[in-house]
Structures are given as structure tokens and as C-alpha cells.
mmCIF file of C-alpha atoms in Angstrom:
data_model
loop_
_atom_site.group_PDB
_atom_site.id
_atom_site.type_symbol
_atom_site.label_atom_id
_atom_site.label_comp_id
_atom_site.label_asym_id
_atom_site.label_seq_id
_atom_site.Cartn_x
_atom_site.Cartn_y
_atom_site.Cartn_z
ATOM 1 C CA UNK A 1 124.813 -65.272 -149.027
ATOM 2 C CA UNK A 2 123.110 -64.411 -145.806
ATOM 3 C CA UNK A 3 121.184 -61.335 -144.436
ATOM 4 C CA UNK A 4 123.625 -58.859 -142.446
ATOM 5 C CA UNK A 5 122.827 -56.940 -139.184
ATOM 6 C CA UNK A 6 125.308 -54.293 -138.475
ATOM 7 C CA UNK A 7 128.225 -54.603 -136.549
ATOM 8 C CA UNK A 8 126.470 -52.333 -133.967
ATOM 9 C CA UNK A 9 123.154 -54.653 -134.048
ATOM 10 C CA UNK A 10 125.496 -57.707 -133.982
ATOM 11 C CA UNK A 11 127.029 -56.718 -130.708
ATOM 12 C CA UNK A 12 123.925 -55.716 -128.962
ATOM 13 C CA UNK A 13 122.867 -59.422 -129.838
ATOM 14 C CA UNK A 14 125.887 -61.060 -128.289
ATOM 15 C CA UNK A 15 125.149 -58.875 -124.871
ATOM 16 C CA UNK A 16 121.619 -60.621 -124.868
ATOM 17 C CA UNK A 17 123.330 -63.957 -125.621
ATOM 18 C CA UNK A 18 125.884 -63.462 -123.018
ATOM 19 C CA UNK A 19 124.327 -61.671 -119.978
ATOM 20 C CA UNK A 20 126.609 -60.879 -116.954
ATOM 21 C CA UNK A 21 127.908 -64.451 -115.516
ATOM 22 C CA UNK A 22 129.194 -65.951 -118.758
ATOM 23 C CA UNK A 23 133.057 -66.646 -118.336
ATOM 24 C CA UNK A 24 134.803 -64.791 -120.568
ATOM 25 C CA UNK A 25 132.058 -62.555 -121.576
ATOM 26 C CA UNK A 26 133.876 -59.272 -122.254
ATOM 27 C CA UNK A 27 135.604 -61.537 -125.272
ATOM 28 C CA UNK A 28 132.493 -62.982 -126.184
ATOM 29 C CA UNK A 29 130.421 -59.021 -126.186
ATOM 30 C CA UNK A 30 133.390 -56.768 -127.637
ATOM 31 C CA UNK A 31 133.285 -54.944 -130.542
ATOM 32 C CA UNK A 32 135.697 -57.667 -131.978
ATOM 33 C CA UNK A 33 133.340 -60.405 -131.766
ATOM 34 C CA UNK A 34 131.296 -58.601 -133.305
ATOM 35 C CA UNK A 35 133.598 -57.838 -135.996
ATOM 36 C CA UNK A 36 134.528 -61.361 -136.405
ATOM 37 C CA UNK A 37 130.814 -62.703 -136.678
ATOM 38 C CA UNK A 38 129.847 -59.829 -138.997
ATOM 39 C CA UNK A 39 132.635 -61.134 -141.326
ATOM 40 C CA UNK A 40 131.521 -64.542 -141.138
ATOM 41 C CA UNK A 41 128.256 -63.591 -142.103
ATOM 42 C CA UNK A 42 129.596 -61.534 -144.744
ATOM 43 C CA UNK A 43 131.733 -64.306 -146.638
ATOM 44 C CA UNK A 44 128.950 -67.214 -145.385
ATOM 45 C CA UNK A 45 131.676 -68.718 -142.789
ATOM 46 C CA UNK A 46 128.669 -70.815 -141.616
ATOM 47 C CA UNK A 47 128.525 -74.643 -140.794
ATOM 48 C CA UNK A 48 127.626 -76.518 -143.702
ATOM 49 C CA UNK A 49 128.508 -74.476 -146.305
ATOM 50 C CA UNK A 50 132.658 -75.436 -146.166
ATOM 51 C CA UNK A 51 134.195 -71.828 -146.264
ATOM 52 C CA UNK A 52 135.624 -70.971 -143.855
ATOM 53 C CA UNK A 53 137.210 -67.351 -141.620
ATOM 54 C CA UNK A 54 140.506 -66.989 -140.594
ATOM 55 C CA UNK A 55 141.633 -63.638 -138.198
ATOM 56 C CA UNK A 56 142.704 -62.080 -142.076
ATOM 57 C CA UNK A 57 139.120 -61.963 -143.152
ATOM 58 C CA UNK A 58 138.468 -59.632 -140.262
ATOM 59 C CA UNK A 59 141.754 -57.922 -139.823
ATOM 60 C CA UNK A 60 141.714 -56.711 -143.788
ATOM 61 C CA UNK A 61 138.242 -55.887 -143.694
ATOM 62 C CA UNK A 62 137.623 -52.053 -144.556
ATOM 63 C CA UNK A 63 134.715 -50.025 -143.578
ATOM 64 C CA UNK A 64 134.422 -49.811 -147.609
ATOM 65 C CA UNK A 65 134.363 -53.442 -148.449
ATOM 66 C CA UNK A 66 131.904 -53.935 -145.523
ATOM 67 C CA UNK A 67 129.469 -51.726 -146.395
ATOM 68 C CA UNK A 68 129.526 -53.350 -149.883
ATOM 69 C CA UNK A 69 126.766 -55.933 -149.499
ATOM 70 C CA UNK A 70 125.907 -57.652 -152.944
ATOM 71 C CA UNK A 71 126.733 -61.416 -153.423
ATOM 72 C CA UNK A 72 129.288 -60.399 -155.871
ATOM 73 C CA UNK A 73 130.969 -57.896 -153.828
ATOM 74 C CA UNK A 74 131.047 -60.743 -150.922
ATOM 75 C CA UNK A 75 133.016 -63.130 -153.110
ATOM 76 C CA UNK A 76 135.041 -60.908 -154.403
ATOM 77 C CA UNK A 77 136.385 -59.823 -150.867
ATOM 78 C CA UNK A 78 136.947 -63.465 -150.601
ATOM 79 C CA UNK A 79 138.808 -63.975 -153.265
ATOM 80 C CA UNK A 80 141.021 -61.368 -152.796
ATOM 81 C CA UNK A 81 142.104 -62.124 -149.129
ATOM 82 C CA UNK A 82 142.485 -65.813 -150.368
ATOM 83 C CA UNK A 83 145.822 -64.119 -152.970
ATOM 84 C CA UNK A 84 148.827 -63.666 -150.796
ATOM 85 C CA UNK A 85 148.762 -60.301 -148.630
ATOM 86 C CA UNK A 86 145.453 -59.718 -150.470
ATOM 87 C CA UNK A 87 143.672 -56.206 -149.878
ATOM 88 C CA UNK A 88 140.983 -54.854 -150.390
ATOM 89 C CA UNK A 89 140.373 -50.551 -150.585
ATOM 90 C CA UNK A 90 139.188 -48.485 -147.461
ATOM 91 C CA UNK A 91 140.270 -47.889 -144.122
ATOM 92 C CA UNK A 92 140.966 -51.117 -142.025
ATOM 93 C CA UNK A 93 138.756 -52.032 -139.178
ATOM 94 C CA UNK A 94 142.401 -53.338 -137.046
ATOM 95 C CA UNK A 95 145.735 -53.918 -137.633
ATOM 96 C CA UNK A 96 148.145 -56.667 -138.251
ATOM 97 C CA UNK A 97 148.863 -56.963 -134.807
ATOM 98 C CA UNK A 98 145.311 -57.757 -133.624
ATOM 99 C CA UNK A 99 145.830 -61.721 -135.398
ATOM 100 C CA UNK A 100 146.599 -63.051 -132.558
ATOM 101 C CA UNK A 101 143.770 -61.344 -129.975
ATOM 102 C CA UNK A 102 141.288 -62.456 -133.077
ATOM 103 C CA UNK A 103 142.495 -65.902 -133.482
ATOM 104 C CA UNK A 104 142.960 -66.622 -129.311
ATOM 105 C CA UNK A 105 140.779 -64.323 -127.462
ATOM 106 C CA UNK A 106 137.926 -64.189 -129.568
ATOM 107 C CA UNK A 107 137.804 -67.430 -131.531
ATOM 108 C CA UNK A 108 139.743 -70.654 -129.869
ATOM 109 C CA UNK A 109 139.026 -69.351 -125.632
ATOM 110 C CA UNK A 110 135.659 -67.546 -126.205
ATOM 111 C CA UNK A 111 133.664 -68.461 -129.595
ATOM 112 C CA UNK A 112 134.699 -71.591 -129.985
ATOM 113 C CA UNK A 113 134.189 -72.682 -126.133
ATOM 114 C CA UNK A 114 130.810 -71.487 -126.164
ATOM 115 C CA UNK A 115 130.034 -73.482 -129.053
ATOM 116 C CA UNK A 116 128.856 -70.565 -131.370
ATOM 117 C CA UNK A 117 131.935 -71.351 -134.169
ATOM 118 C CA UNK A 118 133.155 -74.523 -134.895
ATOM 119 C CA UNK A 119 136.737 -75.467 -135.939
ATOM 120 C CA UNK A 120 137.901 -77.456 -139.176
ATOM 121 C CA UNK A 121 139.574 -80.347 -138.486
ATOM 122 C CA UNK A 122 142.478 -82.109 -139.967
ATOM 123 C CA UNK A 123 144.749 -79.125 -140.365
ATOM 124 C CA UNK A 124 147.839 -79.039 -138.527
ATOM 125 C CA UNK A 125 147.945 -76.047 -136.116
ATOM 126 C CA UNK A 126 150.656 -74.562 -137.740
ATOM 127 C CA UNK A 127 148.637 -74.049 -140.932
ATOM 128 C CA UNK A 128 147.917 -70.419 -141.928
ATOM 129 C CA UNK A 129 144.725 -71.356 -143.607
ATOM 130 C CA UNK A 130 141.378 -70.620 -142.548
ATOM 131 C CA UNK A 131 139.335 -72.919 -140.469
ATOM 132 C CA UNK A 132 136.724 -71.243 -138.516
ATOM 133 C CA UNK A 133 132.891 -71.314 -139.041
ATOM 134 C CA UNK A 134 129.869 -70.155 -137.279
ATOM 135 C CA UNK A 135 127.678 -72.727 -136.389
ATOM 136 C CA UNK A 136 124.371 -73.091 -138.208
ATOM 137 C CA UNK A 137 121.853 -72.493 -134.888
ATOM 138 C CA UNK A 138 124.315 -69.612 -133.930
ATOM 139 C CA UNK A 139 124.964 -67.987 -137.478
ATOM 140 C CA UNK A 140 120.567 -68.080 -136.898
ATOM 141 C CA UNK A 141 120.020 -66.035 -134.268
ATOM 142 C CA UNK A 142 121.884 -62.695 -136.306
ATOM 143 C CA UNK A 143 119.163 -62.918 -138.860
ATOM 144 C CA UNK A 144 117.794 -59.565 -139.388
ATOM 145 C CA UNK A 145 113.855 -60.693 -139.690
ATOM 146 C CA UNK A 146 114.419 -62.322 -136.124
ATOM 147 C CA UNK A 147 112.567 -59.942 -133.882
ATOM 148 C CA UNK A 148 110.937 -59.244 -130.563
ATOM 149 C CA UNK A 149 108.964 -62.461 -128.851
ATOM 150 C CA UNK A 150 110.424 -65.368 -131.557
ATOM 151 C CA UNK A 151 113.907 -63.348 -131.028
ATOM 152 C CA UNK A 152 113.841 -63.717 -127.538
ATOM 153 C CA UNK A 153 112.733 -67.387 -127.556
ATOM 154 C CA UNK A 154 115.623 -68.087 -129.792
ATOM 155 C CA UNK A 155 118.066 -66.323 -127.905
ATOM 156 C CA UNK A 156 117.005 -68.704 -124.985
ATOM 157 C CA UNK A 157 116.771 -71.989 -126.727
ATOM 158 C CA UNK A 158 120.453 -71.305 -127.477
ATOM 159 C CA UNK A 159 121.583 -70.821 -124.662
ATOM 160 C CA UNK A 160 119.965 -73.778 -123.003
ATOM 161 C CA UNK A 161 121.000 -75.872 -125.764
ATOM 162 C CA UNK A 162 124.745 -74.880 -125.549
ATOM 163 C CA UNK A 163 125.187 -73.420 -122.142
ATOM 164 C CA UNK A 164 126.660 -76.419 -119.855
ATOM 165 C CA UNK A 165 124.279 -76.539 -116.004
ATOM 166 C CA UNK A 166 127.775 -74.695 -114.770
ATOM 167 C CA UNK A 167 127.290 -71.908 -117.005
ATOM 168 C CA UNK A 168 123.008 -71.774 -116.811
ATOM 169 C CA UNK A 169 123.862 -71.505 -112.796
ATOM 170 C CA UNK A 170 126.021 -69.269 -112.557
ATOM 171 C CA UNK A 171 123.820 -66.937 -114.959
ATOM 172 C CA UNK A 172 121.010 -67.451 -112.177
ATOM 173 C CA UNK A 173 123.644 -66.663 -109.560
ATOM 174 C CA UNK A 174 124.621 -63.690 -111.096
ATOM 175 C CA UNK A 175 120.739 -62.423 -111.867
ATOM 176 C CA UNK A 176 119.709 -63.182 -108.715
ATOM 177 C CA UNK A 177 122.799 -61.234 -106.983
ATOM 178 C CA UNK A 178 122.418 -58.018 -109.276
ATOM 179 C CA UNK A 179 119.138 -57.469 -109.366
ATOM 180 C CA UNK A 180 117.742 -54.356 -107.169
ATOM 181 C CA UNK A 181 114.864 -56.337 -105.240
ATOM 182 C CA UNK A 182 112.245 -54.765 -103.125
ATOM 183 C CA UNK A 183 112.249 -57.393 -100.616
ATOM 184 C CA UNK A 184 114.505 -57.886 -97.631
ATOM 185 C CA UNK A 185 117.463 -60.535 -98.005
ATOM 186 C CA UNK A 186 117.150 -63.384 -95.751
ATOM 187 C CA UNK A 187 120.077 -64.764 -94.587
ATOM 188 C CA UNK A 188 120.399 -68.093 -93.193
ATOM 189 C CA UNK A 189 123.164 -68.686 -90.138
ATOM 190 C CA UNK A 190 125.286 -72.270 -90.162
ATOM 191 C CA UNK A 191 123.234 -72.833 -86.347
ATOM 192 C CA UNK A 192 119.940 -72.547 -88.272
ATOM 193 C CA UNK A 193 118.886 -68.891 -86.780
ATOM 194 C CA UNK A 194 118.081 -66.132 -89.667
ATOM 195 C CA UNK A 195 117.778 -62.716 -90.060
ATOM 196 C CA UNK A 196 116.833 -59.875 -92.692
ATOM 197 C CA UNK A 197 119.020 -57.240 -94.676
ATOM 198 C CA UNK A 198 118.033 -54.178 -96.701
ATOM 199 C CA UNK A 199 117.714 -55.366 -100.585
ATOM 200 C CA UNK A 200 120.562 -54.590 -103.012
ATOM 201 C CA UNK A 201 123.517 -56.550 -104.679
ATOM 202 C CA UNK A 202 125.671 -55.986 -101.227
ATOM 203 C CA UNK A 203 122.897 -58.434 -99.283
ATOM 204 C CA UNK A 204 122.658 -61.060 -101.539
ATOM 205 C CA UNK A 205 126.377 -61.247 -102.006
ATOM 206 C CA UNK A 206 126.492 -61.438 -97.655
ATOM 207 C CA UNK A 207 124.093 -64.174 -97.835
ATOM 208 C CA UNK A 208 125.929 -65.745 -100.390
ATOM 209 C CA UNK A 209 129.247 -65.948 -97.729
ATOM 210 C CA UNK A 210 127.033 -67.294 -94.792
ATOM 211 C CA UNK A 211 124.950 -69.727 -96.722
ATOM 212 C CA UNK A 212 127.297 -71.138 -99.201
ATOM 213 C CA UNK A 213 131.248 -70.281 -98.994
ATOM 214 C CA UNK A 214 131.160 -70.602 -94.870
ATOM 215 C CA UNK A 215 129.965 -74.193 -95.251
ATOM 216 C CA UNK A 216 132.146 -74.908 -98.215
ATOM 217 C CA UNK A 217 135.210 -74.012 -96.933
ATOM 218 C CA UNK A 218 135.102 -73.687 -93.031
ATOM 219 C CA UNK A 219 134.476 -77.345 -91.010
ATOM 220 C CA UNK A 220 132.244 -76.227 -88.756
ATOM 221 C CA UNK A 221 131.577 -72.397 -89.429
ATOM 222 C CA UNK A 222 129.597 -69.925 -87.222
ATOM 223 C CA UNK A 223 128.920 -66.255 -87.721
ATOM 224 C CA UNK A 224 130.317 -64.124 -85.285
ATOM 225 C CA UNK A 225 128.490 -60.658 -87.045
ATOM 226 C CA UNK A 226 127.580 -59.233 -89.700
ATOM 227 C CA UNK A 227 127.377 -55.754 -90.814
ATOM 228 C CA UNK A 228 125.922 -53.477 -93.454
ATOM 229 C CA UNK A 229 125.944 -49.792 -94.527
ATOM 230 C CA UNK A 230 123.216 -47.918 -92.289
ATOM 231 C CA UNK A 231 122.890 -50.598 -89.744
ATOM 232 C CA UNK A 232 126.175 -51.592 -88.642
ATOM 233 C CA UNK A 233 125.811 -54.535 -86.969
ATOM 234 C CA UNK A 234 123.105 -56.525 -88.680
ATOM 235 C CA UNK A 235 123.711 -59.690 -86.083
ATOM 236 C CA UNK A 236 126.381 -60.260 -83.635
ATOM 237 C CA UNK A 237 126.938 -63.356 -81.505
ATOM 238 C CA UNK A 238 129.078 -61.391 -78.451
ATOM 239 C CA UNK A 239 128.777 -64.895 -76.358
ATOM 240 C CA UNK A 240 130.525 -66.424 -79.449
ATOM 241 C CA UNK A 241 132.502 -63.648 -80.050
ATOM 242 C CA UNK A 242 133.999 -62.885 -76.399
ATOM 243 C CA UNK A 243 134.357 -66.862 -75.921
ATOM 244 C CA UNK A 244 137.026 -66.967 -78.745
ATOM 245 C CA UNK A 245 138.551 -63.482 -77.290
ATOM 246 C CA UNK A 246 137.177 -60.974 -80.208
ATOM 247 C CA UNK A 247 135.754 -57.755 -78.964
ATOM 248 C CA UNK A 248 133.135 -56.564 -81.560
ATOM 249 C CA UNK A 249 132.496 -53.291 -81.803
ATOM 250 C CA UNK A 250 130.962 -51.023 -84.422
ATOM 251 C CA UNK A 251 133.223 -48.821 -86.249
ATOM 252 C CA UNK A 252 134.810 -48.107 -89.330
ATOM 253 C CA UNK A 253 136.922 -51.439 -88.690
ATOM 254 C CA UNK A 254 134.565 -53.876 -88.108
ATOM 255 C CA UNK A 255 134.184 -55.850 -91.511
ATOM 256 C CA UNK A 256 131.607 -56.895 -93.221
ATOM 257 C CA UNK A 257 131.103 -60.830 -92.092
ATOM 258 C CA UNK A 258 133.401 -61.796 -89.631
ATOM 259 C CA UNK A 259 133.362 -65.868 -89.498
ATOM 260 C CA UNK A 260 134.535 -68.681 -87.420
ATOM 261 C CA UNK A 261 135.839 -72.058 -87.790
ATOM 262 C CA UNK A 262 135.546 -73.641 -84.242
ATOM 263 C CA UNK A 263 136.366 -77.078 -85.692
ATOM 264 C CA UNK A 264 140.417 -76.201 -85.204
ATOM 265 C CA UNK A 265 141.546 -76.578 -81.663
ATOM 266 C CA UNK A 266 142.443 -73.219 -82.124
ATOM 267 C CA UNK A 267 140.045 -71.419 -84.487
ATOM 268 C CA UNK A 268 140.420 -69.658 -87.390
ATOM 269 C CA UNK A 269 138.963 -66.213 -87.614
ATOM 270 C CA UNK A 270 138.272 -65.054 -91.385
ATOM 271 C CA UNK A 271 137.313 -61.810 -91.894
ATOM 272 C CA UNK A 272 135.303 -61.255 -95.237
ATOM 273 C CA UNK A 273 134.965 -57.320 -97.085
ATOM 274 C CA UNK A 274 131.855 -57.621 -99.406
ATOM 275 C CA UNK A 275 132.295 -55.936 -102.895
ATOM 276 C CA UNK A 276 129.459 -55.283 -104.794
ATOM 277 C CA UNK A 277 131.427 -51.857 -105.720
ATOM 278 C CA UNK A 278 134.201 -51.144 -103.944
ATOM 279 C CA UNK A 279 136.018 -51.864 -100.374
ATOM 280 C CA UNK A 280 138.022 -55.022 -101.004
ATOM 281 C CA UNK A 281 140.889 -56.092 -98.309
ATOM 282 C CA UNK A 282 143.874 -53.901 -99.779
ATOM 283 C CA UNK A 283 146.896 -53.822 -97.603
ATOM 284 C CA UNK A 284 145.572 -50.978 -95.283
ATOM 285 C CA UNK A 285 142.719 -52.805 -94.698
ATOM 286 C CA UNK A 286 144.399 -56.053 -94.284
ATOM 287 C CA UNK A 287 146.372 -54.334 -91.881
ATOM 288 C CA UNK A 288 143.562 -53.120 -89.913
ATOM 289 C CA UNK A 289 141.947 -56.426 -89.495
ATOM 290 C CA UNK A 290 145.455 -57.923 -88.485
ATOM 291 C CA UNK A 291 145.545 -55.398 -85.344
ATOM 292 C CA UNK A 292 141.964 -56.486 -84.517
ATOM 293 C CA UNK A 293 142.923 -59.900 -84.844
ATOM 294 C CA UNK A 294 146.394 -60.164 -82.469
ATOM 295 C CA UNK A 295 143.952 -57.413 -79.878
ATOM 296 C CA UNK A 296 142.019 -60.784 -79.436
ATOM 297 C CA UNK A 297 145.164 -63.075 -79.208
ATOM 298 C CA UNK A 298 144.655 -64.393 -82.735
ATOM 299 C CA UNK A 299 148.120 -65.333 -84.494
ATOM 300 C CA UNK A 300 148.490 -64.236 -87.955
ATOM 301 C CA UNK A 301 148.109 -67.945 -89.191
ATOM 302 C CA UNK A 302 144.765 -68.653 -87.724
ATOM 303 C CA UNK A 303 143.567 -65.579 -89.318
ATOM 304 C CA UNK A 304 142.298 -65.285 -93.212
ATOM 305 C CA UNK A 305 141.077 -62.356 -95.138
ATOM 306 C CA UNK A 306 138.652 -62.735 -97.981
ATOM 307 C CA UNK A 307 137.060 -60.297 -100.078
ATOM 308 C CA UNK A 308 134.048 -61.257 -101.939
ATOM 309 C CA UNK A 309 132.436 -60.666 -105.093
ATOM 310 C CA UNK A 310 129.275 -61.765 -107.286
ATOM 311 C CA UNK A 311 130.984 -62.218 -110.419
ATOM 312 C CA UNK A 312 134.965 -62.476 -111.506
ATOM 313 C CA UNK A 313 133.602 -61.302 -115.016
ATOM 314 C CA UNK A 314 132.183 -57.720 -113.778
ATOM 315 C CA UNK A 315 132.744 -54.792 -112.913
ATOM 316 C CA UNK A 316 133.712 -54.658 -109.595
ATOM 317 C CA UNK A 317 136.081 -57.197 -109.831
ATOM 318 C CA UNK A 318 137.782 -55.297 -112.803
ATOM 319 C CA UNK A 319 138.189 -52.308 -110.927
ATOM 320 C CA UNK A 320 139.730 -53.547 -107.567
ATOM 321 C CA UNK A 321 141.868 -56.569 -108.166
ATOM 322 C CA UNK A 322 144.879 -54.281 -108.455
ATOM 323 C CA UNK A 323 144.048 -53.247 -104.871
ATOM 324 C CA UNK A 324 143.949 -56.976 -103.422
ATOM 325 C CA UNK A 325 146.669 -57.046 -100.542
ATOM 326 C CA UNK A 326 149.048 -60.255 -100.956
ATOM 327 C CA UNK A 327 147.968 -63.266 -98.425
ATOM 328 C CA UNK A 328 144.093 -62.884 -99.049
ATOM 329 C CA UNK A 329 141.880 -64.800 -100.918
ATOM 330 C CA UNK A 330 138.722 -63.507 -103.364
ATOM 331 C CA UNK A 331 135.804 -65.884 -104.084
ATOM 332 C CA UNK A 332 132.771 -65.503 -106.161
ATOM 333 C CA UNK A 333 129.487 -66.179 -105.461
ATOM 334 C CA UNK A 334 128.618 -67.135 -109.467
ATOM 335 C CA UNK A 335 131.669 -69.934 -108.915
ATOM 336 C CA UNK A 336 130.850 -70.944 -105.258
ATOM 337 C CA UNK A 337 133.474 -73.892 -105.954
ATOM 338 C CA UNK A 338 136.498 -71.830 -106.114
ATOM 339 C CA UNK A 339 139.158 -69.597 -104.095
ATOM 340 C CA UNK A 340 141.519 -67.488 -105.976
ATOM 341 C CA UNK A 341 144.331 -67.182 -103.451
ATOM 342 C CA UNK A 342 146.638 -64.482 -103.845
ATOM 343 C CA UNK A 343 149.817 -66.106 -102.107
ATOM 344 C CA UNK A 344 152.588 -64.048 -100.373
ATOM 345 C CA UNK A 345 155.254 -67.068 -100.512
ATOM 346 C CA UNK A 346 158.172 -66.834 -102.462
ATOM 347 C CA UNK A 347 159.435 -69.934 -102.230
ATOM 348 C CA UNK A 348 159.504 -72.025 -106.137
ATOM 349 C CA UNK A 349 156.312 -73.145 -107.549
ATOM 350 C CA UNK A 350 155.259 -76.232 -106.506
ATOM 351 C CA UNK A 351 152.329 -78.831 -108.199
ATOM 352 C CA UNK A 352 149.578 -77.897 -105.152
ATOM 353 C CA UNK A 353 149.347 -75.240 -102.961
#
């Protein structure tokens, strides 16, 4: 049977595994996963050796049984959850009712995605038996004699074995975006022009809106300003600005990026919040950038509110999607290819947007 880490030492592996930027990573991090793997380990779930985990080995696990680490003790534990409603003495790590988070959240959408557990095949999916499995190079990096420098170096041959170029760049995204950097953040306008911010996750997010989502998603985008925290207006283009009918100014409304899309023949303004904490366009705020808007004789549909974010994994995120006001959008810098919209129309679902 193979070496154990804790459950503890387990986890604090998958957070090296899975930095910030991995879809899904609060799944793939918890405290469950790292339930689940320990019992995998602990019965020898592993590819290759044809047993296999189902969410019972790890719901009915006991902080008794687990701490009970001899080969026969191990085989025991799986012979008794094999019997029907087969227990085992102690106090259960979950319940019953966590079978379903085990089997979905943890194993088929995170583990098994990632291609750290593999899945037997030729069951039906109604079956009730187990059919999960760690696979071999994964089940290897949990080996307790796996330390410092040749720990590290395994931990990244993993990933860039298994890790699709998606996943790898949004990881670099994300590292890039939440790292505190000494240096300035230069950002690069659509016209070719540039200027510096002050470092910090708020910056690199910015340039992240100018350099990549305003050409993605606006025909022929310009910048009419930009503003940060202790230097309100970073750049502003008032020729720009004044010939489209927007009066910048530099108070507690202006917004963080304000963009344009002169390709329309009537342009769309979109006003983007930057969230590397907090501020995202909640329905105040929405409505504060609508008054702004119709003040320069912009129409509520040539108008769009976006609030930006490094990550839809993190923090920040977390904490302030409740707040999102209904007709805005949120895009991520760590998936530059998509817009969540957040749509106010009541009319049926239809196949597009």
C-alpha cells in the first residue's frame, strides 16, 4: 500500500498544484479533495492497480479508521465498505448527503477534468459501484519522501504535462496580474501612444482592458481616460472626449477606463469599473454612469457597463458578483475570450443571445 501524507499536507499540495487561475480550483484545493485523495491513497485507488474509490470510501471514513495506517487495517476498511451499508468505528469525516458534492464537484467536474483521477470504463452510469482512481503520475506527487527542489520540479512537470496551453496561460495571466511589482505598468493605447501606472494588481488588470478586451470586443476602440486611485486621471483624450459630447471630469464618478467604439455611426461609450478588490458596477453605480452618459446625449443603448476582474476563480469575484447590477457585463483578464453578460430581458430563452 502506499506512503500517506496527511490530509492537512495533502491539501497544501493541491494549492501548489493548482495556483490561483485554475478553473475550478476551490474544488480542486478544498479540504474535500483532499479527503478524497487521502482515501485513495489509503485503499491504493491508483491507476494500475484495478481498485478502485467511490464517494462511500470517503464519506464512511472515520478519523479512527484513518489514522489506522497498517496494510491490514487498509484492507480491512475496504472490505468492510465493499458489505452493504458497511461501517467502520469513529466519528465520520461527512455525511450521507455530501455523495453527491464528492462524486460531481470533486471527482467528475474537477479531478477528473484535470486529469489527476481517471474513470473506469464500461459501467453504466447508473451503477453504484466504484470506479474512480488516481492516476499513477498524480497519485506520485503525494509521496511523503518527495521534498523541496525534486518536489517542486515534479509539481511542474505535472502540470505542464496535463495542463492544456488554455489553462498554462491563464496561470501566467493570473501571476502576472497578482503579483505586487516594483515597476510601473505600461499601458499600451489602441492609437499606439502609452503611458505608465503605479504597480499593483489594479494596473495590470487596466492594462489588461486597453490592450486586450478593447480590441477584442470594440471595432475600432479608443481610450477616452483612464483613472486610478491617487492620480485621477492617468490619461484623458478631451479632443476625443468633447468630439463625441462627454465632458470628463475628475470626481468620484468618473470610472475607471472609459472606452470608445467610433466604428458605429453612432458610438458606443463603455464604461469599465476595475476590481482587483472591490467597486464593481452595482446598480447605484450603474446609475451614476447612466446620468453621465444621457449629460453627453448618449442613449441608453449605445452605452455598456463592464466591470472587470483578473480571475472568475478569486476572491474578488466571489465577493462582489451578488452586487453586479442587471444589463452589465464582467470579463476576466485570465479568460480574455469571454463576456459573462448579465442580461436584464425577460423575454423566453432563446439558442444565442
Amino acid at each position: 500500500m502506499p506512503a500517506l501524507l496527511s490530509r492537512d499536507l495533502i491539501r497544501m499540495r493541491l494549492q501548489e498544484i493548482f495556483p490561483e487561475g485554475i478553473d475550478r480550483r476551490a474544488d480542486l484545493v478544498s479540504m474535500v479533495a483532499a479527503s478524497t485523495i487521502y482515501t485513495a491513497l489509503y485503499i491504493g485507488a491508483i491507476e494500475g492497480e484495478d481498485v478502485w474509490l467511490g464517494p462511500k470510501h470517503v464519506y464512511r471514513m472515520t478519523v479512527d479508521q484513518a489514522a489506522l495506517t497498517g496494510d491490514a487495517d487498509r484492507l480491512g476498511y475496504i472490505a468492510t465498505i465493499r458489505r452493504p451499508n458497511g461501517e467502520v468505528a469513529g466519528q465520520r469525516w461527512y455525511q450521507d448527503t455530501t455523495r453527491e458534492s464528492i462524486r460531481d464537484d470533486t471527482l467528475r467536474e474537477g479531478l477528473v477534468v484535470v486529469g489527476a483521477v481517471m474513470m473506469k470504463t464500461g459501467l453504466p452510469t447508473t451503477s453504484s459501484k466504484p470506479r474512480y482512481a488516481l492516476r499513477a503520475d498524480f497519485a506520485a506527487l503525494f509521496d511523503p519522501l518527495l521534498e523541496g527542489n525534486a518536489l517542486d520540479t515534479a509539481l511542474s512537470d505535472w502540470r505542464s504535462a496535463k495542463l492544456n496551453k488554455g489553462a498554462l496561460a491563464r496561470l501566467a495571466i493570473v501571476r502576472q496580474g497578482a503579483g505586487q511589482t516594483a515597476d510601473a505598468v505600461l499601458v499600451k493605447f489602441p492609437n499606439g501612444e502609452t503611458r505608465l501606472m503605479s504597480p499593483g494588481p489594479s494596473s495590470e488588470i487596466t492594462r489588461a482592458v486597453v490592450e486586450v478586451f478593447a480590441i477584442r470586443f470594440l471595432a475600432k476602440p479608443a481610450v477616452l481616460s483612464i483613472s486610478e486611485s491617487g492620480n485621477k486621471v492617468v490619461q484623458r483624450d478631451l479632443a476625443l472626449a468633447q468630439s463625441v459630447g462627454l465632458n470628463i471630469q475628475a470626481d468620484e464618478n468618473l470610472p475607471d477606463v472609459v472606452l470608445v467604439d467610433l466604428e458605429p455611426e453612432h458610438p458606443l461609450l463603455v464604461f469599465v469599473e476595475v476590481v482587483a478588490s472591490d467597486g464593481p458596477v452595482g446598480v447605484r453605480r450603474k446609475a451614476a454612469l447612466e446620468k453621465l452618459a444621457t449629460g453627453a446625449g448618449f442613449p441608453t443603448e449605445h452605452v455598456a457597463f463592464v466591470t472587470a476582474y483578473l480571475d472568475r476563480s478569486a476572491g474578488p469575484f466571489k465577493k462582489t458578483v451578488n452586487s453586479l447590477a442587471w444589463g452589465t457585463y464582467a470579463w476576466f483578464a485570465a479568460e480574455p475570450e469571454q463576456l459573462m453578460m448579465l442580461s436584464e430581458n425577460t423575454a423566453r430563452l432563446r439558442g444565442r443571445p
